[in-house]
Amino acid sequence: MKQDSQIPTPPPENGSYSRVSPSQAAADAIPLLVDDTYHLFHLTTPPYTRHHPPRLRSSWWRLRSKDLVNWTRDPEPSITPSADRSSPDTDGAWTGAAVLGPDGIMNVFYTGYDLSRGGKQVILRSKSGDKHGTQFSLPGQEIFFTGDGRSMLEDIDFRDPYVFFNEQDGRYWMLIASRLASGPHWSRGCVALLKSEDLETWTFEPEPLYQPNDMFCPECPELFTLPNKKWYLVYSRFHGPNAGTVYRVADSPTGPFRIPRDGSHGRLDGRRWYAAKSCPKSRDPSKRIFFGWAGDYVDEEGKWLWGGDLGIPREVSADVNGNLRVEPVLEVKRLFEETTVPCSHVIPAELSLSSTGKMTVEPNFFPDEDRDLLLHFAVQSCDAHSFGLMLDMDVDQLAHRLRFQPDEHGTFTVVLDSGFPPLDDFWADQYSLHLPRSVDGPEMIRHDCVDLSGGASIFLRGKLIEVFLGGRSMTFRLPQVHPASRSKQDPQHSTKRLAWFVEDGRVDIKHLTLEVGGRIAKIEQ
């Protein structure tokens, strides 16, 4: 087998907003708004790497924009691992935060990673000469802190600093992803809290800000408040239950942080939209702009990789009950619609599907189209048990499915599933149907109590699908070939990229549109 350095990562999904180059993957986002300009720092892998440790020797690259669709990418990385093998960041410049100091100058706090010290992680600070972060002093300097809080934590997991000025407290706060030094092994994950007057000296709070006793380590935490006076703690879980970027709500910046009761379970998306972070929306303090990434998938290994493509920027706001709602940035939808190309196959604006006592697939409604797509529809009425879309359906009608199932409250359970799940060992042995057992399970993403009155918007860019509906989002990267497909050994096998299905009943679709070949961003180097 070839070495990692000789194997290219999977191809990018539409342009250089998503990643620096086809051979490099984008990962954790670090956004900052300065004078109506979005500074989107994000981690980037070394070229042609797949696995730890080489893939995680990441650097910070930056994009800038004033409108979230026209972006300029810096020609060089802002933060890089040190070439000095004795430096604490020699094996990676990991996630952190960008923040303006008391003097208005941009500072960066990031995680240094050093394999020679057992993978120890330390928090480093680098300061620019201006508020725009034109250039940063490297290598970063390890922060100085006082207080006894550090003794409560493990030595290794100590990363992902998030720094902001807490106006209510009058000090800078730093949140750190960590683990308690004692307690149940699998659930010691916590968010440590440090405070500072000037970003120079930090004081450990004696107790963690958050220790829910239900996770290994809460990655990439952030904390913010909205005009409703609620405080939102956002972090990412790399394991179930509810893997992915989640949030908790409190009336105070010190908690207690509660799980939303709106059917989302605090999930903003699913496992594959990860390490999402945000900044305020320019000139609108009621909204935050979130950026996350969807990981690469290597079909021949059956493995998900750290890092992939940056997803569509998302606008997040609170509803009247204080629950967060996720929508695609409106400017992105407009750009996609403005840059579409003519499609030879015109689809009707309305559609009725029905089937009694069985599931029926309508394979010929959508055109055979391999360009990027934006599909929108709303539900006029539905008494079917379920309906939805087949994604990359093969000749046996095996496909990933976006399934909509009405509930008794007039809302829907929406699931992205794998179509045909693996069997119990007895049945698998009997029929010789030993199907892959994905870490995601047969249901990759599930949202309950989804209000579809505003319709659903589905971006399909290459193999990357991003769904927005009822204030929720669903992100996933489809494999090149379904892992259970019988035709995967046939190089000439064909699939239908999209097809409708309906199960036991009728659904009436309205406001149906399909845009083809659009763009989600414009980039200048």
Coordinates of N, CA and C in Angstrom, one line a residue, residues 64-197:
R64 N -11.5 36.0 4.0 CA -12.1 37.3 4.5 C -13.2 37.7 3.5
S65 N -14.3 38.2 4.1 CA -15.5 38.6 3.3 C -16.3 39.7 4.1
K66 N -17.0 40.5 3.3 CA -17.9 41.5 3.9 C -19.3 41.1 3.7
D67 N -19.6 40.1 2.8 CA -21.0 39.7 2.5 C -21.2 38.2 2.6
L68 N -20.2 37.4 3.0 CA -20.4 35.9 3.2 C -20.5 35.2 1.9
V69 N -20.3 35.8 0.7 CA -20.3 35.1 -0.6 C -19.0 35.5 -1.4
N70 N -18.5 36.7 -1.3 CA -17.3 37.1 -2.0 C -16.2 37.0 -1.0
W71 N -15.3 36.1 -1.2 CA -14.2 35.8 -0.2 C -12.9 36.0 -0.9
T72 N -11.9 36.5 0.0 CA -10.5 36.6 -0.4 C -9.7 35.7 0.5
R73 N -8.9 34.8 -0.1 CA -8.1 33.9 0.7 C -6.6 34.4 0.8
D74 N -6.1 34.4 2.0 CA -4.7 34.8 2.2 C -3.8 33.9 1.4
P75 N -2.7 34.4 0.8 CA -1.8 33.6 0.0 C -1.0 32.6 0.9
E76 N -0.8 32.9 2.2 CA 0.0 32.1 3.1 C -0.8 31.8 4.4
P77 N -0.4 30.8 5.1 CA -1.1 30.5 6.4 C -0.8 31.6 7.4
S78 N -1.7 31.8 8.3 CA -1.4 32.8 9.4 C -0.6 32.2 10.6
I79 N -0.9 31.0 10.9 CA -0.2 30.3 12.0 C 0.2 28.9 11.5
T80 N 1.5 28.6 11.7 CA 2.0 27.3 11.3 C 2.7 26.6 12.5
P81 N 2.8 25.3 12.5 CA 3.6 24.6 13.5 C 5.0 25.0 13.4
S82 N 5.7 25.0 14.5 CA 7.1 25.3 14.6 C 8.0 24.3 14.0
A83 N 9.0 24.7 13.3 CA 10.0 23.8 12.7 C 11.0 23.3 13.8
D84 N 11.0 24.0 14.9 CA 11.9 23.6 16.1 C 11.2 22.5 16.8
R85 N 11.9 21.3 16.8 CA 11.3 20.1 17.4 C 11.2 20.2 18.9
S86 N 11.8 21.3 19.5 CA 11.6 21.4 21.0 C 10.4 22.3 21.3
S87 N 9.8 22.9 20.3 CA 8.6 23.8 20.5 C 7.4 23.0 20.9
P88 N 6.5 23.6 21.7 CA 5.3 22.9 22.1 C 4.2 22.8 21.0
D89 N 4.4 23.4 19.8 CA 3.5 23.3 18.7 C 4.2 22.6 17.5
T90 N 5.2 21.9 17.7 CA 5.9 21.3 16.6 C 5.1 20.3 15.8
D91 N 4.1 19.7 16.4 CA 3.3 18.6 15.8 C 1.9 19.1 15.4
G92 N 1.7 20.4 15.5 CA 0.4 20.9 15.1 C 0.0 22.2 15.8
A93 N -0.5 23.1 15.0 CA -1.2 24.4 15.5 C -2.7 24.1 15.4
W94 N -3.2 23.8 16.6 CA -4.6 23.3 16.6 C -5.6 24.5 16.9
T95 N -6.8 24.1 17.2 CA -7.9 25.1 17.3 C -7.7 26.1 18.4
G96 N -8.3 27.3 18.2 CA -8.2 28.3 19.3 C -9.2 29.4 19.0
A97 N -8.8 30.7 19.2 CA -9.7 31.8 19.1 C -8.9 33.0 18.6
A98 N -9.6 33.9 17.9 CA -9.1 35.2 17.5 C -9.9 36.2 18.3
V99 N -9.3 37.2 18.9 CA -10.0 38.2 19.7 C -9.2 39.5 19.7
L100 N -9.9 40.6 19.8 CA -9.3 41.9 19.9 C -9.0 42.2 21.3
G101 N -7.7 42.6 21.6 CA -7.3 42.9 23.0 C -7.8 44.3 23.5
P102 N -7.4 44.6 24.7 CA -7.8 46.0 25.2 C -7.3 47.1 24.4
D103 N -6.2 46.9 23.7 CA -5.6 47.9 22.8 C -6.2 47.9 21.4
G104 N -7.1 47.0 21.2 CA -7.7 46.9 19.8 C -6.9 46.1 18.9
I105 N -5.8 45.4 19.3 CA -5.0 44.6 18.5 C -5.5 43.2 18.5
M106 N -5.4 42.6 17.3 CA -5.8 41.2 17.2 C -4.9 40.2 17.8
N107 N -5.4 39.3 18.7 CA -4.6 38.3 19.3 C -5.2 36.9 18.9
V108 N -4.3 36.0 18.8 CA -4.7 34.6 18.5 C -4.2 33.7 19.6
F109 N -5.2 32.9 20.1 CA -4.8 31.9 21.1 C -5.1 30.5 20.4
Y110 N -4.1 29.6 20.5 CA -4.2 28.4 19.8 C -3.6 27.2 20.6
T111 N -3.9 26.0 20.2 CA -3.4 24.8 20.9 C -2.1 24.3 20.2
G112 N -1.1 24.2 21.0 CA 0.1 23.6 20.6 C 0.1 22.1 20.9
Y113 N 0.6 21.3 19.9 CA 0.5 19.8 20.1 C 2.0 19.3 19.9
D114 N 2.4 18.4 20.8 CA 3.8 17.9 20.8 C 3.8 16.4 21.1
L115 N 4.1 15.6 20.1 CA 4.1 14.2 20.3 C 5.2 13.7 21.2
S116 N 6.3 14.5 21.2 CA 7.5 14.0 22.0 C 7.2 14.1 23.5
R117 N 6.2 14.8 23.9 CA 5.8 14.9 25.3 C 4.5 14.1 25.5
G118 N 4.3 13.1 24.8 CA 3.1 12.2 25.0 C 1.8 12.8 24.4
G119 N 2.0 13.7 23.5 CA 0.8 14.4 22.9 C 0.2 15.5 23.8
K120 N 1.1 16.1 24.6 CA 0.7 17.1 25.5 C 0.2 18.3 24.7
Q121 N -0.9 19.0 25.2 CA -1.5 20.1 24.6 C -1.3 21.3 25.5
V122 N -0.9 22.4 24.9 CA -0.7 23.7 25.7 C -1.4 24.8 24.9
I123 N -1.7 25.9 25.7 CA -2.4 27.0 25.1 C -1.3 28.1 24.8
L124 N -1.2 28.5 23.5 CA -0.2 29.5 23.1 C -0.9 30.8 22.6
R125 N -0.2 31.9 22.7 CA -0.7 33.2 22.3 C 0.2 33.8 21.3
S126 N -0.4 34.3 20.2 CA 0.4 35.1 19.2 C -0.3 36.4 19.0
K127 N 0.4 37.5 19.0 CA -0.2 38.8 18.8 C 0.2 39.4 17.5
S128 N -0.7 40.1 16.9 CA -0.5 40.8 15.6 C -0.1 42.3 16.0
G129 N 0.3 43.0 14.9 CA 0.7 44.4 15.1 C -0.5 45.3 14.9
D130 N -1.7 44.8 14.5 CA -2.8 45.7 14.2 C -4.1 44.8 14.4
K131 N -5.3 45.5 14.3 CA -6.5 44.8 14.6 C -7.0 43.9 13.5
H132 N -6.3 44.0 12.3 CA -6.7 43.2 11.2 C -5.9 41.9 11.1
G133 N -5.0 41.7 12.0 CA -4.2 40.5 12.0 C -3.3 40.3 10.7
T134 N -2.7 41.4 10.3 CA -1.9 41.4 9.1 C -0.8 40.3 9.2
Q135 N -0.1 40.3 10.4 CA 0.9 39.3 10.6 C 1.0 38.9 12.1
F136 N 1.3 37.7 12.4 CA 1.4 37.3 13.8 C 2.8 36.8 14.1
S137 N 3.2 37.1 15.4 CA 4.5 36.7 15.9 C 4.5 35.2 16.2
L138 N 5.5 34.5 15.6 CA 5.6 33.1 15.8 C 7.0 32.7 16.2
P139 N 7.2 31.6 17.0 CA 6.1 30.8 17.5 C 5.3 31.5 18.6
G140 N 4.1 31.0 18.9 CA 3.3 31.5 20.0 C 3.9 31.3 21.4
Q141 N 3.6 32.1 22.3 CA 4.1 31.9 23.7 C 3.1 31.3 24.6
E142 N 3.5 30.4 25.4 CA 2.6 29.7 26.3 C 2.0 30.7 27.3
I143 N 0.7 30.6 27.5 CA 0.1 31.5 28.4 C 0.5 31.2 29.9
F144 N 0.4 32.3 30.7 CA 0.7 32.2 32.1 C -0.6 32.2 32.9
F145 N -0.8 31.3 33.8 CA -2.0 31.3 34.6 C -1.7 31.0 36.1
T146 N -2.6 31.4 36.9 CA -2.6 31.2 38.3 C -3.9 30.4 38.8
G147 N -3.9 30.0 40.0 CA -5.1 29.3 40.5 C -4.9 27.8 40.5
D148 N -5.8 27.2 41.3 CA -5.7 25.7 41.5 C -6.5 24.9 40.6
G149 N -7.3 25.5 39.7 CA -8.2 24.8 38.8 C -7.5 23.8 37.9
R150 N -6.2 24.1 37.5 CA -5.5 23.2 36.6 C -5.3 21.8 37.2
S151 N -5.1 21.7 38.5 CA -4.9 20.5 39.2 C -6.1 19.5 39.1
M152 N -7.2 20.0 38.8 CA -8.4 19.2 38.7 C -8.5 18.5 37.4
L153 N -7.6 18.8 36.4 CA -7.8 18.4 35.1 C -6.7 17.4 34.7
E154 N -6.9 16.5 33.7 CA -5.9 15.6 33.2 C -4.8 16.4 32.5
D155 N -3.7 15.8 32.3 CA -2.5 16.4 31.7 C -2.7 16.6 30.2
I156 N -3.3 15.6 29.5 CA -3.3 15.6 28.1 C -4.3 16.5 27.4
D157 N -5.6 16.2 27.7 CA -6.7 17.0 27.0 C -6.8 18.4 27.6
F158 N -6.3 19.3 26.9 CA -6.3 20.7 27.3 C -6.1 21.6 26.1
R159 N -7.3 21.8 25.4 CA -7.2 22.4 24.0 C -8.4 23.3 23.7
D160 N -8.3 23.8 22.5 CA -9.4 24.6 21.8 C -9.9 25.8 22.6
P161 N -8.9 26.7 23.0 CA -9.3 27.8 23.8 C -10.3 28.7 23.0
Y162 N -11.3 29.2 23.7 CA -12.2 30.2 23.1 C -12.2 31.4 24.0
V163 N -11.8 32.5 23.5 CA -11.6 33.8 24.3 C -12.6 34.8 23.8
F164 N -13.2 35.5 24.8 CA -14.1 36.6 24.4 C -14.2 37.5 25.6
F165 N -14.6 38.8 25.4 CA -14.7 39.7 26.5 C -16.1 39.7 27.0
N166 N -16.3 39.3 28.3 CA -17.6 39.2 28.9 C -18.0 40.5 29.5
E167 N -18.8 41.3 28.9 CA -19.1 42.6 29.3 C -19.8 42.5 30.7
Q168 N -20.6 41.5 30.9 CA -21.3 41.4 32.2 C -20.3 41.2 33.4
D169 N -19.2 40.5 33.1 CA -18.2 40.3 34.2 C -17.1 41.3 34.1
G170 N -16.9 42.0 33.0 CA -15.9 43.0 32.9 C -14.5 42.4 32.7
R171 N -14.4 41.2 32.3 CA -13.1 40.5 32.1 C -13.2 39.6 30.8
Y172 N -12.0 39.3 30.3 CA -11.9 38.3 29.3 C -12.1 36.9 29.9
W173 N -12.8 36.1 29.2 CA -13.0 34.7 29.6 C -12.4 33.8 28.5
M174 N -11.8 32.7 29.0 CA -11.2 31.6 28.2 C -11.9 30.3 28.5
L175 N -12.5 29.7 27.6 CA -13.1 28.4 27.8 C -12.1 27.4 27.1
I176 N -11.8 26.2 27.8 CA -10.9 25.2 27.3 C -11.6 23.9 27.4
A177 N -11.4 23.1 26.3 CA -11.9 21.7 26.3 C -10.9 20.8 27.1
S178 N -11.5 20.1 28.1 CA -10.6 19.3 28.9 C -11.3 18.1 29.5
R179 N -10.7 17.5 30.5 CA -11.2 16.3 31.2 C -10.8 16.4 32.7
L180 N -11.7 16.0 33.5 CA -11.4 16.0 34.9 C -10.3 14.9 35.2
A181 N -9.5 15.1 36.2 CA -8.5 14.2 36.5 C -9.0 12.9 37.2
S182 N -10.2 13.0 37.8 CA -10.7 11.8 38.4 C -12.2 11.7 38.1
G183 N -12.8 10.5 38.4 CA -14.2 10.3 38.1 C -14.3 9.2 37.0
P184 N -15.6 8.9 36.6 CA -15.8 7.8 35.6 C -15.0 8.1 34.3
H185 N -14.3 7.2 33.9 CA -13.3 7.4 32.8 C -14.0 8.0 31.5
W186 N -15.2 7.4 31.1 CA -15.8 7.8 29.8 C -16.5 9.1 29.9
S187 N -16.7 9.7 31.0 CA -17.6 10.8 31.1 C -17.0 12.0 31.9
R188 N -15.7 12.1 31.9 CA -15.0 13.2 32.7 C -14.9 14.5 31.9
G189 N -15.4 14.5 30.7 CA -15.3 15.7 29.8 C -15.8 17.0 30.5
C190 N -15.1 18.1 30.4 CA -15.6 19.3 31.0 C -15.1 20.5 30.2
V191 N -15.7 21.7 30.5 CA -15.2 22.9 29.9 C -14.6 23.7 31.1
A192 N -13.3 23.9 31.0 CA -12.6 24.7 32.1 C -12.8 26.2 31.8
L193 N -12.7 27.0 32.8 CA -12.8 28.5 32.7 C -11.7 29.2 33.3
L194 N -11.1 30.1 32.5 CA -10.0 31.0 33.0 C -10.5 32.4 32.8
K195 N -10.0 33.4 33.6 CA -10.4 34.8 33.4 C -9.1 35.7 33.4
S196 N -9.2 36.8 32.7 CA -8.1 37.7 32.6 C -8.6 39.2 32.5
E197 N -7.8 40.1 33.0 CA -8.1 41.5 32.8 C -7.5 42.0 31.5

